[in-house]
Amino acid sequence: MAVPAQLPARRARRVIARREARWGLLFVLPAFLLFLAFRFGPAIAGLVLGFMDYTIGGDAQWTGLENARRLADDPVFWQALRVTVGYTVLYVPLTVAASVGLALLVRRGFRGVGFFRSVFFLPVVTSLVLVATIFSWVFSSGGPWSRILGWVGLPDDSWLASSTLVLPALALIGVWSHFGYGMLIVLARLQDLPREQEEAALTDGAGAWQRFRFIVLPQLKPVLFFLLVIETTASFQVFDLVYAMTGGGPARASYTLVMALYDQGFKYFDLGYASAIGVALFVMTLVVALIQRLTLGRDN
């Protein structure tokens, strides 16, 4: 007699669960519609505009792959691509290395560790425009960095005015403003790792580097893969720092793909060509993420 008595209760629970699900969907619906309107809508519109000739106030004309041919023949686009790849090569390894190193530094509990964690994370929540203003002075010809270089006998010219040194300067500033985010992610993973293996290795005489390389690093692989993907994506989309500090100069030495997209869309109002640059940027970012997935995140 117990089974029939349970059936109405189960049906009642299912009815209540369906009702709660409907109410939950109802509350989520406004945010979902806004997400569709302001995220998917512009993305789809940008994809379509990449195959059209369109300027503000003009008629849109379907041109097929004409914008792609323009990209292939545009030396400015290839220059921007080289600059973006160069920035990525400098920025991503330094950011990941700084994130891991500082996470290991503040992993252990010591007096004032909370203060240091907050200080390391502070650049992440600092306005990039403010950061650009301060570091424009730091790297200027009469700024602190130039004076330090002059004291040690190195050229004291402004890094931001040098076509060779402007990318390293921007990469260092980018690392400074982003490593705190990666540090927190790595730190969260480090605090979840069991200490027994490290303690056993320490008992067997393993040094700090050996413990990190053979015990800690393999367990950080999923986190490092995640960091590589998000930092690579961020480096391909760098804009505000470059725009506020150099404007793409000198001589387009810091002219990135997003700078090219901005100029085409908001200076020349060639929205079709700007959308084509955006589509190319999306495809390149996706391809790089897939390569990282195949090489580093295969087991995760």
Short mmCIF file of C-alpha atoms in Angstrom, two decimals:
data_model
loop_
_atom_site.label_atom_id
_atom_site.label_comp_id
_atom_site.label_asym_id
_atom_site.label_seq_id
_atom_site.Cartn_x
_atom_site.Cartn_y
_atom_site.Cartn_z
CA MET A 1 0.00 0.00 0.00
CA ALA A 2 3.04 2.27 0.34
CA VAL A 3 3.72 2.56 -3.40
CA PRO A 4 0.31 3.99 -4.42
CA ALA A 5 0.56 6.45 -1.55
CA GLN A 6 3.87 7.75 -2.91
CA LEU A 7 2.60 8.38 -6.45
CA PRO A 8 0.47 11.48 -5.67
CA ALA A 9 3.38 12.94 -3.69
CA ARG A 10 5.76 12.40 -6.62
CA ARG A 11 3.30 13.97 -9.03
CA ALA A 12 2.90 16.93 -6.69
CA ARG A 13 6.67 17.38 -6.53
CA ARG A 14 6.89 17.27 -10.33
CA VAL A 15 4.10 19.85 -10.65
CA ILE A 16 5.83 22.12 -8.13
CA ALA A 17 9.18 21.69 -9.93
CA ARG A 18 7.60 22.59 -13.30
CA ARG A 19 5.92 25.62 -11.75
CA GLU A 20 9.19 26.79 -10.21
CA ALA A 21 10.97 26.26 -13.52
CA ARG A 22 8.37 28.37 -15.35
CA TRP A 23 8.71 31.16 -12.81
CA GLY A 24 12.49 30.94 -13.01
CA LEU A 25 12.40 31.21 -16.80
CA LEU A 26 10.02 34.15 -16.51
CA PHE A 27 12.45 36.02 -14.27
CA VAL A 28 15.41 35.16 -16.50
CA LEU A 29 13.61 36.12 -19.71
CA PRO A 30 14.26 39.94 -19.57
CA ALA A 31 17.99 39.45 -19.08
CA PHE A 32 18.04 36.79 -21.80
CA LEU A 33 16.26 39.09 -24.26
CA LEU A 34 18.68 41.91 -23.47
CA PHE A 35 21.57 39.50 -24.00
CA LEU A 36 20.16 38.50 -27.38
CA ALA A 37 19.56 42.12 -28.39
CA PHE A 38 22.90 43.57 -27.33
CA ARG A 39 25.26 40.60 -27.75
CA PHE A 40 24.03 38.19 -30.41
CA GLY A 41 22.26 40.86 -32.43
CA PRO A 42 25.33 43.06 -33.02
CA ALA A 43 27.50 39.98 -33.58
CA ILE A 44 25.22 38.67 -36.31
CA ALA A 45 24.87 42.16 -37.81
CA GLY A 46 28.66 42.54 -37.87
CA LEU A 47 29.03 39.19 -39.59
CA VAL A 48 26.51 40.15 -42.26
CA LEU A 49 28.03 43.62 -42.75
CA GLY A 50 31.41 41.98 -43.37
CA PHE A 51 30.04 40.85 -46.74
CA MET A 52 28.56 44.24 -47.65
CA ASP A 53 29.60 47.72 -48.70
CA TYR A 54 27.95 50.01 -46.18
CA THR A 55 28.60 53.50 -44.87
CA ILE A 56 26.54 55.52 -42.40
CA GLY A 57 23.68 57.17 -44.25
CA GLY A 58 24.24 55.13 -47.39
CA ASP A 59 22.63 52.06 -48.88
CA ALA A 60 23.99 48.63 -48.04
CA GLN A 61 25.14 46.65 -51.06
CA TRP A 62 26.03 42.96 -51.01
CA THR A 63 29.62 42.53 -52.23
CA GLY A 64 30.34 38.94 -51.20
CA LEU A 65 34.05 38.35 -50.63
CA GLU A 66 35.15 41.77 -51.88
CA ASN A 67 36.04 42.91 -48.35
CA ALA A 68 38.10 39.76 -47.87
CA ARG A 69 40.02 40.56 -51.04
CA ARG A 70 40.59 44.09 -49.75
CA LEU A 71 41.99 42.65 -46.55
CA ALA A 72 44.37 40.41 -48.47
CA ASP A 73 45.66 43.37 -50.49
CA ASP A 74 45.74 45.91 -47.64
CA PRO A 75 49.28 46.49 -46.26
CA VAL A 76 47.84 48.38 -43.29
CA PHE A 77 45.89 45.29 -42.25
CA TRP A 78 48.98 43.08 -42.43
CA GLN A 79 50.99 45.64 -40.49
CA ALA A 80 48.29 45.69 -37.80
CA LEU A 81 48.29 41.89 -37.74
CA ARG A 82 52.07 41.77 -37.24
CA VAL A 83 51.83 44.30 -34.42
CA THR A 84 49.00 42.37 -32.75
CA VAL A 85 50.88 39.06 -32.97
CA GLY A 86 54.04 40.72 -31.63
CA TYR A 87 52.13 42.18 -28.70
CA THR A 88 50.56 38.78 -28.00
CA VAL A 89 53.93 37.01 -28.05
CA LEU A 90 55.27 39.48 -25.47
CA TYR A 91 52.18 39.90 -23.32
CA VAL A 92 50.75 36.39 -22.86
CA PRO A 93 53.84 34.50 -21.54
CA LEU A 94 54.77 37.38 -19.22
CA THR A 95 51.24 37.62 -17.83
CA VAL A 96 50.94 33.88 -17.20
CA ALA A 97 54.41 33.72 -15.63
CA ALA A 98 53.70 36.72 -13.37
CA SER A 99 50.32 35.27 -12.37
CA VAL A 100 51.83 31.90 -11.41
CA GLY A 101 54.85 33.41 -9.67
CA LEU A 102 52.86 35.81 -7.52
CA ALA A 103 50.23 33.16 -6.75
CA LEU A 104 53.01 30.94 -5.41
CA LEU A 105 54.37 33.89 -3.44
CA VAL A 106 51.09 34.68 -1.66
CA ARG A 107 50.00 31.05 -1.39
CA ARG A 108 51.53 30.52 2.00
CA GLY A 109 50.02 32.22 4.98
CA PHE A 110 52.23 34.91 6.47
CA ARG A 111 51.62 38.15 8.24
CA GLY A 112 50.10 40.70 5.88
CA VAL A 113 49.41 38.24 3.05
CA GLY A 114 45.88 39.63 2.61
CA PHE A 115 47.31 43.10 2.10
CA PHE A 116 49.70 41.89 -0.60
CA ARG A 117 46.93 40.00 -2.38
CA SER A 118 44.83 43.16 -2.45
CA VAL A 119 47.72 45.26 -3.70
CA PHE A 120 48.51 42.79 -6.48
CA PHE A 121 44.87 42.74 -7.57
CA LEU A 122 44.44 46.53 -7.42
CA PRO A 123 45.69 47.21 -11.00
CA VAL A 124 42.92 44.98 -12.38
CA VAL A 125 40.21 47.34 -11.09
CA THR A 126 42.12 50.51 -11.99
CA SER A 127 40.91 52.47 -15.00
CA LEU A 128 43.08 51.76 -18.03
CA VAL A 129 42.81 55.40 -19.06
CA LEU A 130 44.31 56.41 -15.72
CA VAL A 131 46.97 53.70 -16.11
CA ALA A 132 47.79 54.98 -19.60
CA THR A 133 48.09 58.56 -18.35
CA ILE A 134 50.48 57.61 -15.56
CA PHE A 135 52.66 55.31 -17.65
CA SER A 136 52.81 57.82 -20.49
CA TRP A 137 54.68 60.04 -18.04
CA VAL A 138 56.73 57.14 -16.66
CA PHE A 139 57.99 56.15 -20.13
CA SER A 140 58.41 59.71 -21.43
CA SER A 141 61.86 61.06 -22.29
CA GLY A 142 62.10 62.91 -18.97
CA GLY A 143 60.20 60.35 -16.92
CA PRO A 144 61.43 58.05 -14.14
CA TRP A 145 62.13 55.10 -16.44
CA SER A 146 64.31 57.13 -18.77
CA ARG A 147 66.24 58.57 -15.83
CA ILE A 148 66.91 55.10 -14.42
CA LEU A 149 68.19 53.94 -17.80
CA GLY A 150 70.40 57.03 -18.01
CA TRP A 151 71.89 56.33 -14.57
CA VAL A 152 73.02 52.86 -15.68
CA GLY A 153 74.45 54.12 -18.96
CA LEU A 154 71.61 53.01 -21.28
CA PRO A 155 69.83 55.23 -23.82
CA ASP A 156 67.34 57.43 -22.00
CA ASP A 157 64.98 58.09 -24.92
CA SER A 158 61.25 57.61 -24.54
CA TRP A 159 60.19 54.02 -25.16
CA LEU A 160 56.82 55.18 -26.47
CA ALA A 161 58.56 57.22 -29.18
CA SER A 162 60.66 54.29 -30.35
CA SER A 163 59.25 51.99 -33.02
CA THR A 164 61.34 49.15 -31.53
CA LEU A 165 60.55 49.61 -27.84
CA VAL A 166 56.94 50.77 -27.93
CA LEU A 167 55.51 47.23 -28.05
CA PRO A 168 57.62 45.97 -25.09
CA ALA A 169 56.52 49.04 -23.13
CA LEU A 170 52.84 48.42 -23.90
CA ALA A 171 53.23 44.72 -23.11
CA LEU A 172 54.78 45.49 -19.71
CA ILE A 173 51.95 47.88 -18.89
CA GLY A 174 49.41 45.30 -20.02
CA VAL A 175 51.02 42.67 -17.80
CA TRP A 176 50.99 45.05 -14.82
CA SER A 177 47.30 45.79 -15.29
CA HIS A 178 46.15 42.15 -15.77
CA PHE A 179 48.35 39.77 -13.78
CA GLY A 180 46.25 40.18 -10.62
CA TYR A 181 43.27 38.45 -12.23
CA GLY A 182 45.34 35.45 -13.26
CA MET A 183 46.99 35.41 -9.86
CA LEU A 184 43.63 34.95 -8.12
CA ILE A 185 42.65 32.14 -10.48
CA VAL A 186 45.94 30.28 -9.96
CA LEU A 187 45.81 30.94 -6.21
CA ALA A 188 42.34 29.43 -5.97
CA ARG A 189 43.63 26.28 -7.66
CA LEU A 190 46.76 26.15 -5.51
CA GLN A 191 44.74 26.30 -2.32
CA ASP A 192 42.74 23.27 -3.46
CA LEU A 193 45.81 21.12 -4.09
CA PRO A 194 46.58 18.50 -1.44
CA ARG A 195 49.81 19.20 0.42
CA GLU A 196 50.65 15.54 1.11
CA GLN A 197 52.57 15.02 -2.14
CA GLU A 198 54.65 18.16 -1.66
CA GLU A 199 55.40 17.25 1.93
CA ALA A 200 56.45 13.74 0.89
CA ALA A 201 58.70 15.17 -1.83
CA LEU A 202 60.21 17.59 0.68
CA THR A 203 60.91 14.71 3.01
CA ASP A 204 62.67 12.89 0.17
CA GLY A 205 64.92 15.90 -0.38
CA ALA A 206 63.24 17.48 -3.42
CA GLY A 207 63.98 21.16 -3.87
CA ALA A 208 61.46 23.94 -4.45
CA TRP A 209 61.88 23.85 -8.24
CA GLN A 210 61.52 20.06 -8.37
CA ARG A 211 58.37 20.17 -6.26
CA PHE A 212 56.88 22.85 -8.49
CA ARG A 213 57.85 21.18 -11.76
CA PHE A 214 56.83 17.60 -11.01
CA ILE A 215 53.99 18.03 -8.49
CA VAL A 216 52.40 21.47 -8.66
CA LEU A 217 52.73 22.34 -12.35
CA PRO A 218 50.98 19.22 -13.74
CA GLN A 219 48.00 19.94 -11.50
CA LEU A 220 47.86 23.55 -12.72
CA LYS A 221 47.47 22.52 -16.36
CA PRO A 222 43.69 23.20 -16.61
CA VAL A 223 44.11 26.64 -15.01
CA LEU A 224 47.05 27.51 -17.25
CA PHE A 225 45.07 26.49 -20.32
CA PHE A 226 42.21 28.75 -19.22
CA LEU A 227 44.61 31.64 -18.60
CA LEU A 228 46.27 31.20 -21.97
CA VAL A 229 42.93 31.31 -23.77
CA ILE A 230 41.55 34.39 -22.02
CA GLU A 231 44.84 36.31 -22.11
CA THR A 232 45.39 35.50 -25.78
CA THR A 233 41.88 36.72 -26.54
CA ALA A 234 42.51 39.89 -24.53
CA SER A 235 45.80 40.54 -26.34
CA PHE A 236 44.17 40.20 -29.76
CA GLN A 237 41.53 42.72 -28.66
CA VAL A 238 43.85 45.29 -27.08
CA PHE A 239 42.68 48.80 -27.87
CA ASP A 240 42.13 51.23 -25.00
CA LEU A 241 45.70 51.11 -23.73
CA VAL A 242 47.14 51.65 -27.21
CA TYR A 243 44.59 54.31 -28.10
CA ALA A 244 45.23 56.32 -24.92
CA MET A 245 49.04 56.03 -24.95
CA THR A 246 50.26 56.00 -28.55
CA GLY A 247 47.29 56.19 -30.89
CA GLY A 248 48.96 53.44 -32.92
CA GLY A 249 52.28 55.28 -33.37
CA PRO A 250 55.04 55.91 -33.88
CA ALA A 251 54.83 55.07 -37.60
CA ARG A 252 52.13 52.43 -36.90
CA ALA A 253 54.55 50.49 -34.69
CA SER A 254 51.72 49.93 -32.16
CA TYR A 255 48.84 49.93 -34.64
CA THR A 256 46.77 46.87 -33.70
CA LEU A 257 43.90 45.16 -35.47
CA VAL A 258 41.30 46.76 -33.24
CA MET A 259 42.87 50.16 -33.96
CA ALA A 260 42.47 49.42 -37.67
CA LEU A 261 38.86 48.36 -37.09
CA TYR A 262 38.19 51.57 -35.12
CA ASP A 263 39.68 53.79 -37.81
CA GLN A 264 37.75 52.14 -40.63
CA GLY A 265 34.47 52.21 -38.72
CA PHE A 266 34.56 55.51 -36.83
CA LYS A 267 36.96 57.67 -38.82
CA TYR A 268 36.25 56.64 -42.40
CA PHE A 269 32.74 55.25 -41.68
CA ASP A 270 33.43 52.22 -43.87
CA LEU A 271 31.39 49.90 -41.69
CA GLY A 272 31.46 47.00 -44.14
CA TYR A 273 35.25 46.88 -44.23
CA ALA A 274 35.47 47.43 -40.46
CA SER A 275 33.10 44.49 -39.95
CA ALA A 276 35.30 42.37 -42.23
CA ILE A 277 38.28 43.18 -39.99
CA GLY A 278 36.20 42.16 -36.99
CA VAL A 279 35.23 38.87 -38.61
CA ALA A 280 38.88 38.18 -39.48
CA LEU A 281 39.86 38.97 -35.89
CA PHE A 282 37.21 36.60 -34.56
CA VAL A 283 38.32 33.80 -36.86
CA MET A 284 41.98 34.22 -35.90
CA THR A 285 41.14 34.28 -32.20
CA LEU A 286 39.01 31.14 -32.58
CA VAL A 287 41.75 29.32 -34.51
CA VAL A 288 44.38 30.18 -31.89
CA ALA A 289 42.04 29.03 -29.10
CA LEU A 290 41.42 25.73 -30.90
CA ILE A 291 45.17 25.21 -31.36
CA GLN A 292 45.70 25.84 -27.65
CA ARG A 293 42.87 23.43 -26.89
CA LEU A 294 44.43 20.70 -29.02
CA THR A 295 47.97 21.17 -27.72
CA LEU A 296 47.44 22.09 -24.06
CA GLY A 297 43.90 21.29 -23.03
CA ARG A 298 43.45 17.93 -24.70
CA ASP A 299 43.05 16.04 -21.43
CA ASN A 300 40.91 18.63 -19.64
#
